Coordinates of C-alpha atoms in Angstrom, one line a residue:
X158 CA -147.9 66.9 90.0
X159 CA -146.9 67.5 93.4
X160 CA -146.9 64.3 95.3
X161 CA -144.1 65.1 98.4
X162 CA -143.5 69.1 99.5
X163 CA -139.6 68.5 98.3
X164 CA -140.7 67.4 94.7
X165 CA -140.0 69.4 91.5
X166 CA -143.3 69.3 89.2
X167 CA -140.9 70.8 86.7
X168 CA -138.1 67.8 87.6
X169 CA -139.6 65.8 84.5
X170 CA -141.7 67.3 81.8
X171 CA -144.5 65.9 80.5
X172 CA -142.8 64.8 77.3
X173 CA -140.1 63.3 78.4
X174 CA -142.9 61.2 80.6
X175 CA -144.7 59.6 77.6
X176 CA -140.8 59.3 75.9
X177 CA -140.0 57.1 78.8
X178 CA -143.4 55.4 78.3
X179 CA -143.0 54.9 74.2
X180 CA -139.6 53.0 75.0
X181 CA -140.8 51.0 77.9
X182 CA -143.6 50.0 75.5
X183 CA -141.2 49.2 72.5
X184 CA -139.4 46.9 74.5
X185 CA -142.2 44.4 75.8
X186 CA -142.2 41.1 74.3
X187 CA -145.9 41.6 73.5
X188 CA -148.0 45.1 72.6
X189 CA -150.2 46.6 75.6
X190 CA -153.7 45.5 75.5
X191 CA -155.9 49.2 74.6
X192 CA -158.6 48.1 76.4
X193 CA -157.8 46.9 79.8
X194 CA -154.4 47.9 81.6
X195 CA -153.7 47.0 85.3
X196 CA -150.3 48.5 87.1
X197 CA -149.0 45.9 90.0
X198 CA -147.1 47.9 93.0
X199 CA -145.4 45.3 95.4
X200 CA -144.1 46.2 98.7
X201 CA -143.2 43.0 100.7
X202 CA -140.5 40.4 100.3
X203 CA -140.2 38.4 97.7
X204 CA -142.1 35.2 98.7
X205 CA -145.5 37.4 99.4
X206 CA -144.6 39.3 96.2
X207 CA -144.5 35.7 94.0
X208 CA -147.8 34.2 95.4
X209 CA -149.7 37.6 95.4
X210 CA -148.0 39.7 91.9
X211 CA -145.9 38.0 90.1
X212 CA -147.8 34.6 89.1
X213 CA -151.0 36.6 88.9
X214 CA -149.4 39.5 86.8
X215 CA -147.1 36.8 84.3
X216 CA -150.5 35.0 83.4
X217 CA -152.4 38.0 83.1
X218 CA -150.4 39.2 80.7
X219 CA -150.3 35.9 79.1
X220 CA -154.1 35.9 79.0
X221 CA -153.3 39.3 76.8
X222 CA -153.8 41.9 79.7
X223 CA -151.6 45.1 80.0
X224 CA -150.1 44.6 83.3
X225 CA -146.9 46.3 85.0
X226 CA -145.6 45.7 87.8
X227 CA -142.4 45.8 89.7
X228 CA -140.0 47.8 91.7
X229 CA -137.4 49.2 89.6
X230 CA -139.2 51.7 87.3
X231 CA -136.6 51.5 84.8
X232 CA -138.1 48.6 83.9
X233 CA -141.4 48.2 85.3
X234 CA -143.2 47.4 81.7
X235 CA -141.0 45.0 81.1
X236 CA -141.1 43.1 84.7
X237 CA -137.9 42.3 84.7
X238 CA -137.4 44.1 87.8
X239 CA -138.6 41.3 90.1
X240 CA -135.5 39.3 91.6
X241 CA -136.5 36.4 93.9
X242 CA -133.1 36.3 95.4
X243 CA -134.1 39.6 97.2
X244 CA -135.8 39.6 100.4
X245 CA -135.5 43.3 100.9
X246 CA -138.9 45.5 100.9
X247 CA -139.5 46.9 97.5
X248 CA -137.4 50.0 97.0
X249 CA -140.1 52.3 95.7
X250 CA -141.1 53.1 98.9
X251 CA -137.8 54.9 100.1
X252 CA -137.6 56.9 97.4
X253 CA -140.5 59.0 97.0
X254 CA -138.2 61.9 97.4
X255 CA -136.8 61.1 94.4
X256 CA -138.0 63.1 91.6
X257 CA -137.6 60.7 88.7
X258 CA -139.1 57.5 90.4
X259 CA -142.5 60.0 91.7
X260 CA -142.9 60.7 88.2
X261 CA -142.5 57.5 86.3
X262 CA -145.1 56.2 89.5
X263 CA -147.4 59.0 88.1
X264 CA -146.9 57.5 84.4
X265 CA -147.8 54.3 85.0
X266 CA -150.6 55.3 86.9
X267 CA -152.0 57.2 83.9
X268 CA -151.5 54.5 81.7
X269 CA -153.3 51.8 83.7
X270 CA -156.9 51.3 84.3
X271 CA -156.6 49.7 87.6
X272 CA -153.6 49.9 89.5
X273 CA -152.9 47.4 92.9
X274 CA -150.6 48.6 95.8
X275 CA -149.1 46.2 98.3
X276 CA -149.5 47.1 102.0
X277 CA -147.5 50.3 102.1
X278 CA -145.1 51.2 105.2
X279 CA -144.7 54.5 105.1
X280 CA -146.1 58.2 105.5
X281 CA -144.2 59.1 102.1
X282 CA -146.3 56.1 99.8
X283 CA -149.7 57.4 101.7
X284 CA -148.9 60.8 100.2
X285 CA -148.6 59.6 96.7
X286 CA -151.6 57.9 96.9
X287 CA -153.8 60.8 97.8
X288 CA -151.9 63.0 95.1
X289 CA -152.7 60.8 92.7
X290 CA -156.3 60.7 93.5
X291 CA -156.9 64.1 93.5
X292 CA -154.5 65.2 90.5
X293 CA -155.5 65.7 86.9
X294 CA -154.7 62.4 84.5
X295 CA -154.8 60.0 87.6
X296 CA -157.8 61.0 90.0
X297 CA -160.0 59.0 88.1
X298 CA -158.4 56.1 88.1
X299 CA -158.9 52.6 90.3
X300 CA -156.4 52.4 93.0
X301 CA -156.7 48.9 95.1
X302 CA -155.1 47.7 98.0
X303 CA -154.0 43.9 98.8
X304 CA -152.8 42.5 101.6
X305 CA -152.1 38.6 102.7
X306 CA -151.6 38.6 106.7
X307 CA -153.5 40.4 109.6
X308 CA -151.0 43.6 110.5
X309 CA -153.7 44.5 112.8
X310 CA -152.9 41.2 115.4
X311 CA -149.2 40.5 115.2
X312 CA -148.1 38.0 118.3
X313 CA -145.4 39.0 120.3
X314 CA -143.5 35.5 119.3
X315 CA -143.5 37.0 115.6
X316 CA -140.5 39.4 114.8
X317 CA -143.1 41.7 113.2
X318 CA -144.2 42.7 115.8
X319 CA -141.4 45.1 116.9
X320 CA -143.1 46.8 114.0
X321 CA -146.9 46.3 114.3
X322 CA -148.3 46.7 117.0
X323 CA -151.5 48.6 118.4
X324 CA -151.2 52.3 117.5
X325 CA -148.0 51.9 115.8
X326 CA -146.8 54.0 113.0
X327 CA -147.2 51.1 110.7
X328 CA -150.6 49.8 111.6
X329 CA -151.9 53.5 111.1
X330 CA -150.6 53.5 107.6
X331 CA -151.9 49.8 106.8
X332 CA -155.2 51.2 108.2
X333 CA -155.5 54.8 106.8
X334 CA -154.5 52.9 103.0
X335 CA -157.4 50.9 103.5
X336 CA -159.5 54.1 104.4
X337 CA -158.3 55.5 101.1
X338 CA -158.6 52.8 98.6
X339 CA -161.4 52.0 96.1
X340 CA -161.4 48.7 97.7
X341 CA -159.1 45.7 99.4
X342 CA -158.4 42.3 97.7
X343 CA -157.3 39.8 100.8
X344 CA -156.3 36.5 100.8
X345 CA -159.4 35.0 102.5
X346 CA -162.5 35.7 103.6
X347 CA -161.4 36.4 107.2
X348 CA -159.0 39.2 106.2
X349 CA -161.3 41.0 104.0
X350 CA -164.0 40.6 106.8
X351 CA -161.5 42.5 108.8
X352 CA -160.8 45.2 106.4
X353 CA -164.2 45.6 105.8
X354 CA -164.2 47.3 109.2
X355 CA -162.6 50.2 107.1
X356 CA -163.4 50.0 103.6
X357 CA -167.0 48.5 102.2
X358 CA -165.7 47.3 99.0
X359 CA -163.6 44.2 100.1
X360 CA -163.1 41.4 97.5
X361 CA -161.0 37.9 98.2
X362 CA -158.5 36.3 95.4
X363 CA -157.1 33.3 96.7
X364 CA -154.0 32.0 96.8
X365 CA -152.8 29.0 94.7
X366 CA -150.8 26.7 92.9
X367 CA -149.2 26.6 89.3
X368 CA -150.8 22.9 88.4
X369 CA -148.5 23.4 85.4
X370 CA -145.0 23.0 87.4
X371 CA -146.5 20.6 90.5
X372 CA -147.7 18.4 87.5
X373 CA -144.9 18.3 85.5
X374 CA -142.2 17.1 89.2
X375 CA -141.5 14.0 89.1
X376 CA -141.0 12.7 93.2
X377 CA -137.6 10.6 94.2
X378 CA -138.8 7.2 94.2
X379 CA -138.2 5.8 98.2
X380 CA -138.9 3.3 100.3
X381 CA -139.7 5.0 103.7
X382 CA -142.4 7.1 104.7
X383 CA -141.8 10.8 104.3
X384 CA -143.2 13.3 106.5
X385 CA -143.0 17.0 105.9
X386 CA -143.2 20.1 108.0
X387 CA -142.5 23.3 105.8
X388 CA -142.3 27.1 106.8
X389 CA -140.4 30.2 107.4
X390 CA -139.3 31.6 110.4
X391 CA -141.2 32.7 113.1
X392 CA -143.1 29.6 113.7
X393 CA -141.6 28.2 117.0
X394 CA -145.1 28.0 119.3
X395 CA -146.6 26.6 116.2
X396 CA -144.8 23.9 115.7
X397 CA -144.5 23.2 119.7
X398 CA -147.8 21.6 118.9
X399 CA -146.6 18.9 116.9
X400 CA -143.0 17.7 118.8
X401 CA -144.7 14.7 120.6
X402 CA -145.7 13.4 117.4
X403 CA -142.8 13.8 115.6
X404 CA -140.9 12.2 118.6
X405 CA -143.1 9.2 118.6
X406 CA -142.7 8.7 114.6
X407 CA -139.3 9.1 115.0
X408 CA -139.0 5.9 116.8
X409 CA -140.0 4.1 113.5
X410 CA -137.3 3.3 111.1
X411 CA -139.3 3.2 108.4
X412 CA -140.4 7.2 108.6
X413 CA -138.2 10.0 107.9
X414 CA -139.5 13.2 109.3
X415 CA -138.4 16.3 107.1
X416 CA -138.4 20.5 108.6
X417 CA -137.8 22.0 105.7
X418 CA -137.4 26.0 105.8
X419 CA -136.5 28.4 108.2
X420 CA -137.2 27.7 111.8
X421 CA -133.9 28.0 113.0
X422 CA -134.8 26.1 116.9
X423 CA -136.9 23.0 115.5
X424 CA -136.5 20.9 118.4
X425 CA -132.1 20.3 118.3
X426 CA -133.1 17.5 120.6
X427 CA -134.4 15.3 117.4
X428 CA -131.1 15.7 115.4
X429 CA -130.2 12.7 117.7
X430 CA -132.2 10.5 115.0
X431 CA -130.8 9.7 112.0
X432 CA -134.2 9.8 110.1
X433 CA -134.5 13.5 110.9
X434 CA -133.6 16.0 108.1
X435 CA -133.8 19.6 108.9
X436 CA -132.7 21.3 105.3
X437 CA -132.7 24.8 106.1
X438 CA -130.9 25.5 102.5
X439 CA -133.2 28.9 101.3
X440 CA -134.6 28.0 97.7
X441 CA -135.6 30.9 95.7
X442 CA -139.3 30.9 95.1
X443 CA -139.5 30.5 91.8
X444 CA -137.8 27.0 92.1
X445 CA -139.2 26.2 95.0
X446 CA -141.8 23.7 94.2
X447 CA -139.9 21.8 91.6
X448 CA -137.5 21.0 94.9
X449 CA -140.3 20.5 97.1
X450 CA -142.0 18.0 94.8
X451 CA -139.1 16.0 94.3
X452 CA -138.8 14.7 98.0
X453 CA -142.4 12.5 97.0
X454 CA -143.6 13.9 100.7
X455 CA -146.5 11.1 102.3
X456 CA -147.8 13.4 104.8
X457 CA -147.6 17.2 105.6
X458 CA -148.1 18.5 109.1
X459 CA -150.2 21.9 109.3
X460 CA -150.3 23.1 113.0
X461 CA -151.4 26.3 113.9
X462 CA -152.6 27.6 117.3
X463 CA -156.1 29.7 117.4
X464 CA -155.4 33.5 117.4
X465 CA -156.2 36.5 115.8
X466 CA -153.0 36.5 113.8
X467 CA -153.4 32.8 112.5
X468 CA -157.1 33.2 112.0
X469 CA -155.7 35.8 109.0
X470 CA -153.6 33.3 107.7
X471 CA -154.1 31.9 104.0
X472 CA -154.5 28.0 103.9
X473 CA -150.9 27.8 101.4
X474 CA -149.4 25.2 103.0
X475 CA -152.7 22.7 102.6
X476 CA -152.7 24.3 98.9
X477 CA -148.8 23.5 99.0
X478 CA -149.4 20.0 100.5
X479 CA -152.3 19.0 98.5
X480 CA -150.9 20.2 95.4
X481 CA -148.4 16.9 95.4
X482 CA -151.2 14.5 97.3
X483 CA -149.7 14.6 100.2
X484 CA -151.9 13.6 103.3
X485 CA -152.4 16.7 105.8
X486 CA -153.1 16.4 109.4
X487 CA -153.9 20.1 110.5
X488 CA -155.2 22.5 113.4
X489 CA -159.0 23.0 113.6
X490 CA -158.1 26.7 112.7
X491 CA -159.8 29.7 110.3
X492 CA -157.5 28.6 107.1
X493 CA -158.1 25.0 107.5
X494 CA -161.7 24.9 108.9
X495 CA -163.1 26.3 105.6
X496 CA -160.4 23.8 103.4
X497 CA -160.7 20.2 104.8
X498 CA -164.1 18.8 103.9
X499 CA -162.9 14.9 105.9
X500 CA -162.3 13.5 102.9
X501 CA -159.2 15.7 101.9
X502 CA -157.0 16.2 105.0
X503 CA -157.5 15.6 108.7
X504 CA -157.9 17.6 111.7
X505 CA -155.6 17.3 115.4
X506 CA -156.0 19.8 117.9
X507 CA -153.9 19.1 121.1
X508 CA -150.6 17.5 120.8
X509 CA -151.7 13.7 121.5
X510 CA -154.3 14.6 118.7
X511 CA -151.2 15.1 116.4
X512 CA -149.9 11.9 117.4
X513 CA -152.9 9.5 117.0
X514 CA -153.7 11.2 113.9
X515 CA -149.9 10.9 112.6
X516 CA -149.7 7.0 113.7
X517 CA -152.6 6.4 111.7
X518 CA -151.3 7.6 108.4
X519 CA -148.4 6.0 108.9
X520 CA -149.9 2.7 109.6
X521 CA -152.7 3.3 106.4
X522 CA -151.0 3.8 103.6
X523 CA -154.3 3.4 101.8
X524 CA -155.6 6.1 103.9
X525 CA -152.7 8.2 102.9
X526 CA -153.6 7.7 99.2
X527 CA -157.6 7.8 99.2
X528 CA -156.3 11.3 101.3
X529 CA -153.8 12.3 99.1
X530 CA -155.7 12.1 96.0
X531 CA -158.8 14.0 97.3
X532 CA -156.6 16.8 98.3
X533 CA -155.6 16.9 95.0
X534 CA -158.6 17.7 93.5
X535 CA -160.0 19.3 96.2
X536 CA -156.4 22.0 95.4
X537 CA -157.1 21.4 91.6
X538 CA -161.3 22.7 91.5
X539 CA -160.7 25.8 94.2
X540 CA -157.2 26.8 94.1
X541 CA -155.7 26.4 90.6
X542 CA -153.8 29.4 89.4
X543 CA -155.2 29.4 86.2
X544 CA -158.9 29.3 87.0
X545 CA -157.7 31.8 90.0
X546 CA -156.7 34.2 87.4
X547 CA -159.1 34.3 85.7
X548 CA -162.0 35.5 88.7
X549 CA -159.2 38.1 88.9
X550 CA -159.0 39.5 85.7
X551 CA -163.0 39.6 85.9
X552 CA -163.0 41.1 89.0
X553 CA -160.5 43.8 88.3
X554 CA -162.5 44.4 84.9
X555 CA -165.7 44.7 87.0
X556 CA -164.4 47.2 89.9
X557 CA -163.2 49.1 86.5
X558 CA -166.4 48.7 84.4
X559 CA -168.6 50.3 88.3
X560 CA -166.5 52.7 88.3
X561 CA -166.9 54.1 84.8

C-alpha cells in the first residue's frame, strides 16, 4: 500500500505483516476478542493521552475488548508503549516516512474494526488516513477522530497559539481530519457542536474519574481549611480572576491556600504568607490522584473567563474536585453551566463574586460538606469511568454495526 510517494510497498511483505501480528498477539496477557477489535492512535501529550486513551482503552480491554493502542508499534498490542513521564507528541507522526512503522499502521488497521486517531498535526498522518480509506484490506474500515480542546479558537495568552491560529497549517489539518473521518467523538457537547460544522456524525464521551483509586485515598488528616487551585500552564488570565479572594483568605490563619501545578507566575506576591503552598513538583499522571487526594482539599477554585477557547473546555477539574467532595466555587462558563445543578458547587463571576463566595465556605463548614457530598454523587452518576466506558464500547459497537 502506498501511503507516502517515498514508501516501498515492497519494504514489508505481506507475510512478514501478519508474522509481526501472530507475535504481537502471542504476547498479550489476554487473547483478542474475534468479534469486536478497536485500534487507539494517540497524538498529544501524555496527560490528554491518559484521560482520553489510556483509561478508556485499559478497561476496554478489561471488559474483554480487542483494543491497541499506543505509539511505539513494536509494541502497540501489548500497550506497553505508553510512558506517562513523556510529554513529547506521539512519535508516529514523524515517521510516516518510515517504511516499517507505515506498514505495521496498516496492520493494525486491518485487524481492528474501529480504529480512533488523536488530532493529527501533520500533512504526512492526513495522507495515511486517505490511503487507508481507499486501499484494499482497510477502506472499509471505521476510522474516528477525537479531540478534547477547541484548536479552532486558541487565545493569544495560550502558548498554542504560536501554532493554531486562523488559517494555519495546523488548523487546516485538524479541520480537513474532521472532513475525512466517519465521525468525531469530543469531550462535550460544545466541541462536537463545533465539529459538527464539518462532519454530521459527531458523538460526545465524557471525561471522568477512576472511582476505584479516588475511593480507595485516604486524605491527611488536618486542622486548617484547605483550599485548592489545580492546573497546567497557560492559565495566568484565568486565575487573575480569583487573586482578590485568595488575598482575602489568606489573611485567615486558619486556611491554607494550595496552587498546585504548573503556572509558573501565580501571584509571587502571596509567597509572603506562610499559609501559601505553591507545589509545582510535576506528578506523573498515573499517580496523580492518589497525591491529589491525600492533601483532604475543602474547597477547589474553578475560574475561567468566557471565550471561545474555554467554552470548549471539558468540566475535569469539577470532575477532579468533586471526585474527593471537595466544595467548588466556579465561573458561570460552558463546562460548568451544564455541571453545577446549586446543590453540587457554586458559581462567582467577577472577582468580588469569588471572594464572597470563598468567605462563605470558609465560614460554613456544613455548607462545605452538604456541597462536597453532592458533588460527589453528582461526579459518581454522570462521570464515572466505568459507566463512561461502557456508553463507549456501545457506541463504538454501534458506529461499527451502521456501518456494516
Amino acid at each position: 500500500m502506498r501511503i507516502l510517494e517515498n514508501n516501498d510497498p515492497d519494504s514489508l511483505k505481506e507475510e512478514e505483516i501478519d508474522s509481526f501480528l501472530a507475535e504481537v498477539k502471542k504476547n498479550r496477557e489476554k487473547p483478542l476478542d474475534d468479534k469486536f477489535k478497536v485500534a487507539f492512535f494517540y497524538t498529544a501529550n501524555a496527560g490528554v493521552v491518559y484521560h482520553r486513551t489510556i483509561k478508556f482503552a485499559d478497561l476496554m480491554r478489561a471488559k474483554g475488548i480487542g483494543v491497541a493502542y499506543g505509539n511505539d508499534f513494536n509494541t502497540v498490542l501489548g500497550g506497553a508503549a505508553y510512558d506517562p513521564y513523556n510529554q513529547a507528541t506521539a512519535s508516529w507522526e514523524n515517521e510516516l516516512n518510515i517504511n516499517i512503522v507505515v506498514n505495521k499502521i496498516e496492520g493494525i488497521c486491518r485487524c481492528a474494526d474501529v480504529i480512533v486517531f488523536g488530532l493529527f498535526h501533520t500533512e504526512q498522518a492526513l495522507a495515511l488516513l486517505k490511503a487507508l480509506k481507499t486501499a484494499e484490506g482497510t477502506k472499509d474500515k471505521i476510522y474516528l477522530m477525537e479531540y478534547d480542546d477547541n484548536f479552532l479558537d486558541v487565545p493569544s495568552y495560550n502558548g498554542a497559539s504560536v501554532y493554531y491560529f486562523p488559517g494555519s497549517p495546523k488548523i487546516t489539518v485538524g479541520i480537513e481530519q474532521m472532513k475525512l473521518s466517519d465521525g468525531v467523538i469530543a469531550s462535550t457537547p460544545y466541541l462536537a457542536k463545533l465539529a459538527s460544522q464539518y462532519n454530521k456524525n459527531t458523538y460526545v464521551i465524557p471525561n471522568n474519574m477512576d472511582f476505584r483509586i479516588a475511593d480507595a485515598v485516604v486524605p491527611d488528616k488536618h486542622d486548617d481549611i484547605r483550599v485548592v487551585w489545580e492546573g497546567a500552564s497557560m492559565h495566568e488570565d484565568n486565575i487573575q480572576i480569583i487573586k482578590p479572594a485568595v488575598q482575602e483568605a489568606l489573611k485567615n490563619p486558619n486556611v491554607s491556600f494550595y496552587c498546585l501545578g504548573g503556572q509558573p507566575n501565580f501571584f509571587p506576591e502571596l509567597k509572603e504568607f506562610k499559609n501559601f503552598h505553591h507545589i509545582q513538583a510535576w506528578k506523573i499522571i498515573t499517580e496523580y490522584y492518589q497525591y491529589f487526594g491525600s492533601f483532604g482539599f475543602d474547597i477547589g477554585l474553578a475560574p475561567l473567563i468566557d471565550n471561545a477557547f474555554n467554552r470548549g473546555k471539558s468540566n475535569l477539574r469539577l470532575i477532579d474536585y468533586s471526585a474527593f467532595k471537595i466544595a467548588t466555587i466556579a465561573s458561570p462558563v460552558e463546562p460548568y453551566m451544564n455541571s453545577i445543578n446549586g446543590g453540587n458547587g457554586l458559581f462567582a463571576k467577577e472577582p468580588e463574586e469569588f471572594t464572597s463566595a470563598l468567605k462563605y465556605l470558609i465560614e460554613k463548614e456544613d455548607a462545605r460538606k452538604v456541597i462536597g457530598n453532592e458533588a460527589y454523587k453528582w461526579a459518581k452518576q454522570n462521570h464515572d469511568l466505568d459507566k463512561v466506558t461502557d456508553t463507549y464500547i456501545s457506541l463504538l459497537k454501534k458506529i461499527n454495526g451502521e456501518k456494516r
